[in-house]
Structures are given as C-alpha cells and as structure tokens.
C-alpha cells in the first residue's frame, strides 16, 4: 500500500515542500538535525499541550546546541560547538536527540 494513497490529499505537496526546504540546507549534518527535530516533535505532539502554532526549528536547534555547549563540552566558541554538535551521534546519553528533546521541552 502506498503511503500517498493512505494520506490526506495535501500530504504529498507538504512532503515535497519539506523536502525542497531541507534541500536548501548546505550540510547533510544540518539536514539530519532538522529531520531529527521534526521526528521528535511529531512523536511528542500528543504529550505537548502548549505547542505554539509556529515552531521555529532553528530556535530549537540553537537551544540544543546551547545545552550541548553548557554540558560536558564546555565553551569552545560557536563554530566549534556547531561542528562538534553536528558530528555527535543522535543516540546515547550525550547524543543530539537528548539535547533536542531538552530544547523542545524548554521551547514548549
């Protein structure tokens, strides 16, 4: 069964718009962080009662990077933090997903 045939009429256009938006990002690591953030948001929507109408993914990722910086990594300056965060695996105690979840909790 095709996912397009089971979705709503607007879903294919939405998927294309999201894909086009993600393609504008320069680094594959940054695209991956956006996807991770969207997946976490999607899987927690039922638990988030005060989600704003517009969710600023950049703001969430900045918060995640800030939490990463203030964690065990100390203050190395924005460029190193960004690079280190982008190179961190998504899972595990200090994975990007844990910082993204923390940032979403603070955002909402």
XYZ file of N, CA and C in Angstrom:
324
model
N 0.852 -1.179 0.000
C 0.000 0.000 0.000
C 0.898 1.243 0.000
N 0.627 2.141 -0.877
C 1.408 3.371 -0.969
C 1.020 4.324 0.149
N 2.008 5.014 0.700
C 1.705 5.980 1.759
C 0.916 7.161 1.204
N 1.123 7.473 -0.063
C 0.379 8.582 -0.649
C -1.100 8.254 -0.767
N -1.434 6.988 -1.019
C -2.843 6.639 -1.154
C -3.547 6.587 0.195
N -2.805 6.439 1.297
C -3.432 6.377 2.612
C -3.404 7.717 3.329
N -2.706 8.696 2.784
C -2.596 10.003 3.431
C -3.695 10.947 2.999
N -3.649 12.146 3.536
C -4.605 13.178 3.152
C -4.202 13.763 1.801
N -5.126 14.445 1.125
C -4.810 14.982 -0.194
C -3.635 15.971 -0.205
N -3.423 16.695 0.878
C -2.352 17.682 0.912
C -0.991 17.143 1.311
N -0.928 15.895 1.770
C 0.332 15.348 2.263
C 1.440 15.271 1.216
N 1.159 14.835 -0.019
C 2.256 14.800 -0.996
C 2.859 16.185 -1.241
N 2.032 17.209 -1.328
C 2.540 18.568 -1.534
C 3.343 19.031 -0.319
N 2.888 18.680 0.866
C 3.608 19.034 2.082
C 4.967 18.345 2.113
N 4.987 17.060 1.784
C 6.242 16.310 1.768
C 7.222 16.907 0.761
N 6.733 17.302 -0.386
C 7.590 17.928 -1.404
C 8.112 19.266 -0.899
N 7.255 20.055 -0.251
C 7.676 21.362 0.275
C 8.745 21.196 1.349
N 8.562 20.231 2.245
C 9.550 19.984 3.301
C 10.866 19.515 2.671
N 10.782 18.616 1.714
C 11.987 18.126 1.051
C 12.722 19.252 0.326
N 11.992 20.116 -0.349
C 12.614 21.256 -1.031
C 13.273 22.196 -0.034
N 12.614 22.424 1.106
C 13.174 23.284 2.148
C 14.457 22.664 2.705
N 14.434 21.362 2.971
C 15.616 20.693 3.507
C 16.762 20.687 2.500
N 16.447 20.611 1.221
C 17.484 20.610 0.184
C 18.236 21.931 0.123
N 17.640 23.007 0.636
C 18.319 24.300 0.630
C 19.426 24.379 1.664
N 19.382 23.514 2.658
C 20.441 23.483 3.664
C 21.725 22.987 3.018
N 22.832 23.560 3.405
C 24.103 23.228 2.774
C 24.704 21.912 3.262
N 24.629 21.642 4.536
C 25.296 20.442 5.040
C 24.291 19.323 5.299
N 24.739 18.117 4.996
C 23.877 16.957 5.245
C 23.671 16.758 6.748
N 24.673 17.135 7.565
C 24.528 17.003 9.018
C 23.425 17.920 9.538
N 23.378 19.143 9.022
C 22.352 20.094 9.455
C 20.968 19.603 9.032
N 20.848 19.074 7.824
C 19.572 18.491 7.368
C 19.147 17.377 8.303
N 20.106 16.534 8.697
C 19.795 15.429 9.596
C 19.267 15.937 10.934
N 19.840 17.022 11.454
C 19.359 17.585 12.722
C 17.933 18.112 12.590
N 17.625 18.738 11.457
C 16.245 19.187 11.232
C 15.301 17.991 11.210
N 15.693 16.935 10.527
C 14.844 15.738 10.454
C 14.657 15.140 11.840
N 15.742 15.044 12.616
C 15.632 14.527 13.985
C 14.672 15.382 14.809
N 14.764 16.689 14.670
C 13.887 17.596 15.418
C 12.435 17.401 15.010
N 12.174 17.282 13.726
C 10.807 17.070 13.236
C 10.263 15.742 13.736
N 11.087 14.695 13.731
C 10.646 13.383 14.208
C 10.309 13.438 15.694
N 11.162 14.079 16.490
C 10.892 14.192 17.931
C 9.615 14.985 18.163
N 9.459 16.103 17.454
C 8.230 16.892 17.594
C 7.007 16.060 17.222
N 7.096 15.352 16.117
C 5.967 14.532 15.670
C 5.607 13.437 16.654
N 6.613 12.847 17.272
C 6.329 11.750 18.197
C 5.889 12.234 19.577
N 6.066 13.514 19.864
C 5.663 14.030 21.173
C 4.458 14.963 21.107
N 3.874 15.135 19.932
C 2.765 16.084 19.786
C 1.618 15.818 20.758
N 1.298 14.567 20.988
C 0.180 14.245 21.888
C 0.493 14.612 23.332
N 1.782 14.673 23.669
C 2.171 14.981 25.046
C 2.384 16.475 25.268
N 2.520 17.241 24.190
C 2.776 18.675 24.306
C 1.452 19.413 24.178
N 0.998 19.956 25.290
C -0.312 20.621 25.277
C -0.221 22.082 24.853
N 0.936 22.695 25.000
C 1.047 24.122 24.709
C 1.991 24.401 23.533
N 1.940 23.544 22.518
C 2.770 23.744 21.332
C 2.272 24.972 20.577
N 3.174 25.913 20.285
C 2.748 27.105 19.544
C 2.351 26.751 18.113
N 1.602 27.653 17.475
C 1.178 27.421 16.093
C 2.355 27.325 15.151
N 3.361 28.146 15.380
C 4.560 28.141 14.554
C 5.719 27.655 15.409
N 6.393 26.631 14.930
C 7.527 26.069 15.647
C 8.794 26.472 14.892
N 9.684 27.155 15.581
C 10.931 27.633 14.995
C 12.011 26.567 15.201
N 12.260 25.777 14.156
C 13.241 24.698 14.262
C 14.635 25.235 14.545
N 14.971 26.380 13.963
C 16.284 26.976 14.229
C 16.434 27.313 15.708
N 15.370 27.840 16.309
C 15.398 28.184 17.734
C 15.601 26.924 18.582
N 14.922 25.859 18.214
C 15.065 24.599 18.950
C 16.496 24.079 18.818
N 17.041 24.105 17.594
C 18.402 23.613 17.404
C 19.427 24.501 18.103
N 19.191 25.806 18.132
C 20.082 26.696 18.885
C 20.056 26.344 20.367
N 18.848 26.062 20.886
C 18.725 25.647 22.282
C 19.427 24.328 22.548
N 19.327 23.397 21.595
C 20.002 22.107 21.741
C 21.515 22.298 21.740
N 22.008 23.146 20.845
C 23.450 23.406 20.798
C 23.926 24.113 22.059
N 23.093 25.000 22.591
C 23.431 25.692 23.828
C 23.521 24.705 24.994
N 22.560 23.779 25.054
C 22.587 22.751 26.105
C 23.814 21.857 25.936
N 24.142 21.522 24.705
C 25.334 20.731 24.400
C 26.580 21.477 24.869
N 26.627 22.772 24.598
C 27.774 23.601 24.975
C 27.913 23.703 26.488
N 26.791 23.858 27.174
C 26.868 24.020 28.625
C 27.025 22.690 29.352
N 26.887 21.591 28.616
C 27.089 20.270 29.207
C 28.561 19.990 29.370
N 28.943 18.783 29.162
C 30.327 18.374 29.412
C 31.323 18.953 28.420
N 30.849 19.639 27.407
C 31.728 20.094 26.348
C 32.338 21.461 26.615
N 31.876 22.169 27.616
C 32.450 23.475 27.939
C 32.225 24.476 26.826
N 32.798 25.629 26.962
C 32.604 26.689 25.987
C 33.809 26.742 25.053
N 33.588 26.302 23.808
C 34.642 26.308 22.800
C 34.416 27.382 21.749
N 33.392 28.168 21.867
C 33.053 29.123 20.821
C 32.027 28.518 19.876
N 31.249 29.373 19.233
C 30.128 28.913 18.407
C 30.531 27.967 17.288
N 31.624 28.241 16.587
C 31.990 27.395 15.449
C 32.335 25.983 15.880
N 33.118 25.846 16.937
C 33.473 24.511 17.402
C 32.265 23.773 17.960
N 31.420 24.473 18.698
C 30.223 23.840 19.259
C 29.346 23.339 18.127
N 29.131 24.165 17.137
C 28.311 23.776 15.997
C 28.894 22.540 15.327
N 30.172 22.581 15.041
C 30.826 21.458 14.367
C 30.764 20.207 15.242
N 31.089 20.348 16.532
C 31.059 19.199 17.442
C 29.646 18.628 17.553
N 28.654 19.507 17.651
C 27.268 19.050 17.760
C 26.845 18.323 16.490
N 27.204 18.869 15.344
C 26.857 18.243 14.065
C 27.493 16.866 13.916
N 28.640 16.670 14.528
C 29.361 15.398 14.407
C 28.994 14.399 15.506
N 28.123 14.787 16.427
C 27.714 13.910 17.527
C 26.653 12.932 17.036
N 26.752 11.659 17.421
C 25.715 10.695 17.033
C 24.369 11.073 17.665
N 23.262 10.682 17.034
C 21.948 11.066 17.553
C 21.555 10.370 18.856
N 21.983 9.139 19.054
C 21.517 8.388 20.223
C 22.592 8.314 21.299
N 22.161 7.869 22.453
C 23.064 7.747 23.593
C 22.827 8.863 24.588
N 23.474 8.751 25.731
C 23.276 9.710 26.820
C 23.586 11.143 26.384
N 24.618 11.318 25.597
C 25.013 12.653 25.135
C 24.780 12.812 23.635
N 23.821 12.087 23.094
C 23.511 12.189 21.673
C 22.689 13.436 21.369
N 22.658 13.806 20.108
C 21.938 15.016 19.712
C 20.457 14.945 20.077
N 19.870 13.750 20.002
C 18.444 13.634 20.326
C 18.147 14.057 21.760
N 19.028 13.736 22.688
C 18.772 14.122 24.080
C 18.773 15.643 24.228
N 19.651 16.325 23.513
C 19.693 17.789 23.570
C 18.508 18.407 22.831
N 18.089 17.783 21.735
C 16.919 18.268 21.000
C 15.667 18.132 21.861
N 15.525 17.004 22.544
C 14.370 16.798 23.433
C 14.370 17.847 24.548
N 15.529 18.100 25.124
C 15.648 19.116 26.174
C 15.247 20.497 25.633
N 15.686 20.832 24.440
C 15.359 22.130 23.844
C 13.865 22.235 23.540
N 13.267 21.163 23.069
C 11.821 21.168 22.795
C 11.058 21.368 24.093
N 11.491 20.702 25.155
C 10.833 20.857 26.460
C 10.902 22.318 26.917
N 12.026 22.974 26.691
C 12.152 24.381 27.075
C 11.363 25.295 26.154
N 11.300 24.947 24.880
C 10.589 25.744 23.882
C 9.080 25.719 24.124
N 8.598 24.557 24.511
C 7.148 24.395 24.697
C 6.828 24.562 26.154
